[in-house]
Short mmCIF file of the C-alpha atoms (twelve columns), coordinates in Angstrom:
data_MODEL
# 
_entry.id   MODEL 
# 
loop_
_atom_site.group_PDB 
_atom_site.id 
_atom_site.type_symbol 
_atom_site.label_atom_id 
_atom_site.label_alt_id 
_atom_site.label_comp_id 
_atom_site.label_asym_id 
_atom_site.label_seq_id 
_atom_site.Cartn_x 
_atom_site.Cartn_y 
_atom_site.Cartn_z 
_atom_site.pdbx_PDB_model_num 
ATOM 1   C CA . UNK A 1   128.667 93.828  161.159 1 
ATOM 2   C CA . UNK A 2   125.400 92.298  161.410 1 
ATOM 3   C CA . UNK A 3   122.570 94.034  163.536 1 
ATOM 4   C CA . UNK A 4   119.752 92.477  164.462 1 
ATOM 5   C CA . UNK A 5   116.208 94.054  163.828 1 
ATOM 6   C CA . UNK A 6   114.527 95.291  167.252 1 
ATOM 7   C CA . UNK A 7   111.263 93.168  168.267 1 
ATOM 8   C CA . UNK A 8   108.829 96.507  167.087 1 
ATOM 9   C CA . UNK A 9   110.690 96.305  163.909 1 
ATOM 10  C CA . UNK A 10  110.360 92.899  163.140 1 
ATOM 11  C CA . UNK A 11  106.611 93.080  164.082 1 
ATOM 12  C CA . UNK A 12  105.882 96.283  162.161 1 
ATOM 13  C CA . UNK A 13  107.270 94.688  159.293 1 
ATOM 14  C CA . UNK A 14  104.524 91.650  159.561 1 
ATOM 15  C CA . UNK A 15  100.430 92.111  159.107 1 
ATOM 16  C CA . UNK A 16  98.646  92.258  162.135 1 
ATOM 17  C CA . UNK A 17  96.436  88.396  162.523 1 
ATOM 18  C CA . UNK A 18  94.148  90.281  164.243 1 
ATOM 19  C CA . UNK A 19  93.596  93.425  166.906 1 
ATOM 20  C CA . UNK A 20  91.309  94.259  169.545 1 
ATOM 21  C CA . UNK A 21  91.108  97.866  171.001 1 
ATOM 22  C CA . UNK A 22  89.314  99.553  173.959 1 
ATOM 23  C CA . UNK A 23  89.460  103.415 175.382 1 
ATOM 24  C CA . UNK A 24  89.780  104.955 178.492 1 
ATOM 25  C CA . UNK A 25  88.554  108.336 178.919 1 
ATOM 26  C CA . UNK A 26  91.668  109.923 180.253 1 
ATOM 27  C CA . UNK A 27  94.472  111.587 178.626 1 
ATOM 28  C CA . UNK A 28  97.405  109.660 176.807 1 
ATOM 29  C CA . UNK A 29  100.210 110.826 178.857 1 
ATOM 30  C CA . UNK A 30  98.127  109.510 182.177 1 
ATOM 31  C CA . UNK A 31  97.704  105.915 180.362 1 
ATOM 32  C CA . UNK A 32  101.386 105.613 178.558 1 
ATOM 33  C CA . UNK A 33  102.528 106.013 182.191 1 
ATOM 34  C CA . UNK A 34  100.563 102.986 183.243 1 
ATOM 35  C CA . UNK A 35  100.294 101.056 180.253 1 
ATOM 36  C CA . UNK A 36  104.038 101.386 179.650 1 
ATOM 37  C CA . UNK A 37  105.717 101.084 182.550 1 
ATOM 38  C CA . UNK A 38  108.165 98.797  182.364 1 
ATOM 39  C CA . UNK A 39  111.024 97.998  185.026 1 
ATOM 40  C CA . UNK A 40  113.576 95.460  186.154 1 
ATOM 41  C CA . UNK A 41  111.725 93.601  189.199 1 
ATOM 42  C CA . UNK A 42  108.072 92.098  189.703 1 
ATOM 43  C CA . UNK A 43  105.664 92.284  186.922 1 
ATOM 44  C CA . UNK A 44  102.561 93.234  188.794 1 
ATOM 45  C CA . UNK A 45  100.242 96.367  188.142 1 
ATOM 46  C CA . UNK A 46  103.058 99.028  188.403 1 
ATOM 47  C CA . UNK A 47  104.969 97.301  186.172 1 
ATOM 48  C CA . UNK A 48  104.226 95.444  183.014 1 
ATOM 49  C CA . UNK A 49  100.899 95.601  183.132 1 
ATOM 50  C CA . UNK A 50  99.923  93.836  180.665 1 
ATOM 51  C CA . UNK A 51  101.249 90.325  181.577 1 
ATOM 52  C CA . UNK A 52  100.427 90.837  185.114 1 
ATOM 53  C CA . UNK A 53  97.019  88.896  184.924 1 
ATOM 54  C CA . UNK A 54  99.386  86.158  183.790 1 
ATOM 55  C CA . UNK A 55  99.201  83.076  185.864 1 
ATOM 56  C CA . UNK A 56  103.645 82.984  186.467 1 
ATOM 57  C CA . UNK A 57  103.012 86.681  187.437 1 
ATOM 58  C CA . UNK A 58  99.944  86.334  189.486 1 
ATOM 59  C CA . UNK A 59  102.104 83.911  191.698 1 
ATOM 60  C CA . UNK A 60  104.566 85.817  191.723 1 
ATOM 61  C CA . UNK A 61  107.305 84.176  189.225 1 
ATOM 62  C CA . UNK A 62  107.861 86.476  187.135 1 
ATOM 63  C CA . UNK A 63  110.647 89.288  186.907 1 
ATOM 64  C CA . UNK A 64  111.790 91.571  184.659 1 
ATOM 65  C CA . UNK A 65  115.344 92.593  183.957 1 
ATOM 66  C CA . UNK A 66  117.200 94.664  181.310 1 
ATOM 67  C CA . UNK A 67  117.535 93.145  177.977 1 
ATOM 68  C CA . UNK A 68  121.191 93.319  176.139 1 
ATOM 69  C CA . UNK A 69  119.797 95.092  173.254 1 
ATOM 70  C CA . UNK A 70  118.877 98.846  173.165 1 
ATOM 71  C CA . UNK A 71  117.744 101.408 175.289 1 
ATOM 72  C CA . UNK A 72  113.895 100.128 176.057 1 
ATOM 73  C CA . UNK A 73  114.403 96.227  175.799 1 
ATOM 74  C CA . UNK A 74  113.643 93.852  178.368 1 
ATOM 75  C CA . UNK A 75  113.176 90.131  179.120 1 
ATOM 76  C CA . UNK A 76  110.658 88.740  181.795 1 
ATOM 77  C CA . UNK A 77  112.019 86.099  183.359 1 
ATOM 78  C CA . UNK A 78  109.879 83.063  184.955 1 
ATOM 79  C CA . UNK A 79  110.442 80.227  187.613 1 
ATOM 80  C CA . UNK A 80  110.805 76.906  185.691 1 
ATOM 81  C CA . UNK A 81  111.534 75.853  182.134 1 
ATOM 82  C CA . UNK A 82  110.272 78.496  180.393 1 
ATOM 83  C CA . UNK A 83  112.017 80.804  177.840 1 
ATOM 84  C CA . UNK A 84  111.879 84.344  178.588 1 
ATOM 85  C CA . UNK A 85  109.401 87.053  177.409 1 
ATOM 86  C CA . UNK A 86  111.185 89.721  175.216 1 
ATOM 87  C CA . UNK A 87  109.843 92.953  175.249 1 
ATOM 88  C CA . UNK A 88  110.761 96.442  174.358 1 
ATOM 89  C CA . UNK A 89  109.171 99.714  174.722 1 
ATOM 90  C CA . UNK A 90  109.176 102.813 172.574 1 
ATOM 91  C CA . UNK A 91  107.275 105.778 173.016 1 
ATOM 92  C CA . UNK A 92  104.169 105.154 172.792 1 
ATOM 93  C CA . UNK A 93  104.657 101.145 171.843 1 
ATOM 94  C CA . UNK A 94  104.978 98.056  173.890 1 
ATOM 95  C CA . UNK A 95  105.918 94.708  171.934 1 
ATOM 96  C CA . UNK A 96  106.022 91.392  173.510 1 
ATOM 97  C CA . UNK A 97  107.411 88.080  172.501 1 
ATOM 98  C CA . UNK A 98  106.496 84.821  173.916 1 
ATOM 99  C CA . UNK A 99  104.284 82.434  172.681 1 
ATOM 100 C CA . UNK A 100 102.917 84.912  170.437 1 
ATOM 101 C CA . UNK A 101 104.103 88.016  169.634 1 
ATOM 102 C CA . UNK A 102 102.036 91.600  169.469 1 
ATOM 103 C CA . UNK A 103 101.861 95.294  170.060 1 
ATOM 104 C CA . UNK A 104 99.800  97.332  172.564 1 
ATOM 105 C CA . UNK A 105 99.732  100.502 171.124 1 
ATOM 106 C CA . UNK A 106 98.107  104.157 172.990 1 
ATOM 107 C CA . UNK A 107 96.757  106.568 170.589 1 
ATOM 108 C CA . UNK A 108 94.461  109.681 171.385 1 
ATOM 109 C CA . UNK A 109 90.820  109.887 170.534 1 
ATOM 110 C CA . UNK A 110 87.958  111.800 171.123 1 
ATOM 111 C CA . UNK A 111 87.039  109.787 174.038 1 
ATOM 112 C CA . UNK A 112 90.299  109.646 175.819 1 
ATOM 113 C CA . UNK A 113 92.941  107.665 174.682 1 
ATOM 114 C CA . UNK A 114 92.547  104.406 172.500 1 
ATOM 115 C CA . UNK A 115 94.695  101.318 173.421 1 
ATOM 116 C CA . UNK A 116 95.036  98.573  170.180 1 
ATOM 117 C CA . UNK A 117 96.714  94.873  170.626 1 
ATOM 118 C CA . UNK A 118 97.684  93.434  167.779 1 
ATOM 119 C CA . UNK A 119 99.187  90.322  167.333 1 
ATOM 120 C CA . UNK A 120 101.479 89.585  164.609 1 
ATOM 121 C CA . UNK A 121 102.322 86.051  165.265 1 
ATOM 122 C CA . UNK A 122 101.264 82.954  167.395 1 
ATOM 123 C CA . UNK A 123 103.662 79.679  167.507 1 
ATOM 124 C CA . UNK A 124 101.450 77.128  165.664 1 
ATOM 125 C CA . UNK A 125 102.698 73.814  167.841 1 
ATOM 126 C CA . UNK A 126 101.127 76.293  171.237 1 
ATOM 127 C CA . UNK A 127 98.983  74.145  173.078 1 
ATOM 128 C CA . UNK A 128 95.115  75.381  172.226 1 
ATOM 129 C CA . UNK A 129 96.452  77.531  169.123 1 
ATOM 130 C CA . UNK A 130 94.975  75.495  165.768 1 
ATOM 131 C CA . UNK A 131 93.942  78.112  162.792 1 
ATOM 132 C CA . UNK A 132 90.425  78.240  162.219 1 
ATOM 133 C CA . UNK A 133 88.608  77.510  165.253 1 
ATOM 134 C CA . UNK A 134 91.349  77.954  168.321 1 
ATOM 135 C CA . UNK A 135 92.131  81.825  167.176 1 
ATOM 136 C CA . UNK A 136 89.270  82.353  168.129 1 
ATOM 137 C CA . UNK A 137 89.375  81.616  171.755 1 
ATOM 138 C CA . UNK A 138 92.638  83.550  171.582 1 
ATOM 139 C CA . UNK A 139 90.846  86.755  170.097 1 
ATOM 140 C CA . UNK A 140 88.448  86.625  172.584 1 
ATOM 141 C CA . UNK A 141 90.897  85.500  175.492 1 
ATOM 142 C CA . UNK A 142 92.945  88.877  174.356 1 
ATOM 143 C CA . UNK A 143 89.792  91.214  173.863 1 
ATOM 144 C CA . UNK A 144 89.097  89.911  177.954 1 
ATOM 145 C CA . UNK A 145 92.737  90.655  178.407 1 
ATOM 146 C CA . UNK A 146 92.494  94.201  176.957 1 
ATOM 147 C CA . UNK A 147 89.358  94.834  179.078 1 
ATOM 148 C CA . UNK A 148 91.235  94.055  182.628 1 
ATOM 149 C CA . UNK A 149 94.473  95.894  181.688 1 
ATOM 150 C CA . UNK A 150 91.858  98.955  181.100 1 
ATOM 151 C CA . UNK A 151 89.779  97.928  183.569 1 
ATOM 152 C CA . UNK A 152 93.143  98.533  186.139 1 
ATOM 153 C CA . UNK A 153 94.043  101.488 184.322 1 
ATOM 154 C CA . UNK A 154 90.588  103.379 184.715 1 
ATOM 155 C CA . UNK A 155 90.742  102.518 188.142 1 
ATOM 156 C CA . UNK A 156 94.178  104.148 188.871 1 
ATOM 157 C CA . UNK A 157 93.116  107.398 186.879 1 
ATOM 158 C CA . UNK A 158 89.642  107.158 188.626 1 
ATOM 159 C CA . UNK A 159 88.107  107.463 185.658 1 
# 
């Protein structure tokens, strides 16, 4: 029987294109708990964080429900013609597949706790995506990306 690979698997196993990181001085545990939370219903602050700047989610049209692989998989659903977002969490791990595909991952630091988001691979016919000069508006439209998620994060901790 044939298994197939889990998303954090399959991205481990390719070199990060790039990364961006940020910290947040409170303790892992505390930021896991945001950064991490993933549920069946809404994506919005409390859950899924990190796609709920996303415009689908921002109005609304997004949803997550369980995935049909293993424990920690999901899909977020959105209104219209658009595949689904995989995603699966693990620890201390969140991978998520759309038009890219990348890893937030929490790690202590001196500071506080470190959050990284790499991205392992971007669909090369996405509109604005060209190597060279377009990955770098997507670098920098991450890094801003990053910076919010934290930016909601601090501000639950009060911190």
């Amino acid at each position: 029987m044939h298994t197939t690979p889990s998303l954090l698997t399959g991205l481990d196993a390719l070199p990060a294109q790039w990364e961006v990181h940020g910290t947040v001085a409170a303790p892992v545990e505390a930021v896991v708990g945001l950064l991490l939370a993933v549920a069946e219903g809404r994506v919005g602050d409390d859950n899924l964080l990190v796609l709920a700047r996303a415009s689908a989610a921002r109005q609304g049209a997004m949803t997550v429900v369980a995935g049909s692989g293993a424990a920690g998989t999901y899909r977020a659903e959105l209104a219209g013609q658009v595949e689904p977002v995989e995603i699966q969490v693990d620890g201390s791990r969140l991978a998520v597949q759309s038009w890219y595909a990348g890893v937030h991952a929490v790690t202590a630091c001196p500071e506080g706790t470190r959050v990284t988001h790499s991205v392992h691979r971007v669909l090369p016919d996405h509109p604005g995506f060209a190597p060279g000069i377009a990955d770098l508006g997507l670098r920098a439209r991450m890094a801003r990306d990053l910076h919010q998620v934290l930016g909601v994060i601090a501000d639950h901790l009060g911190c």
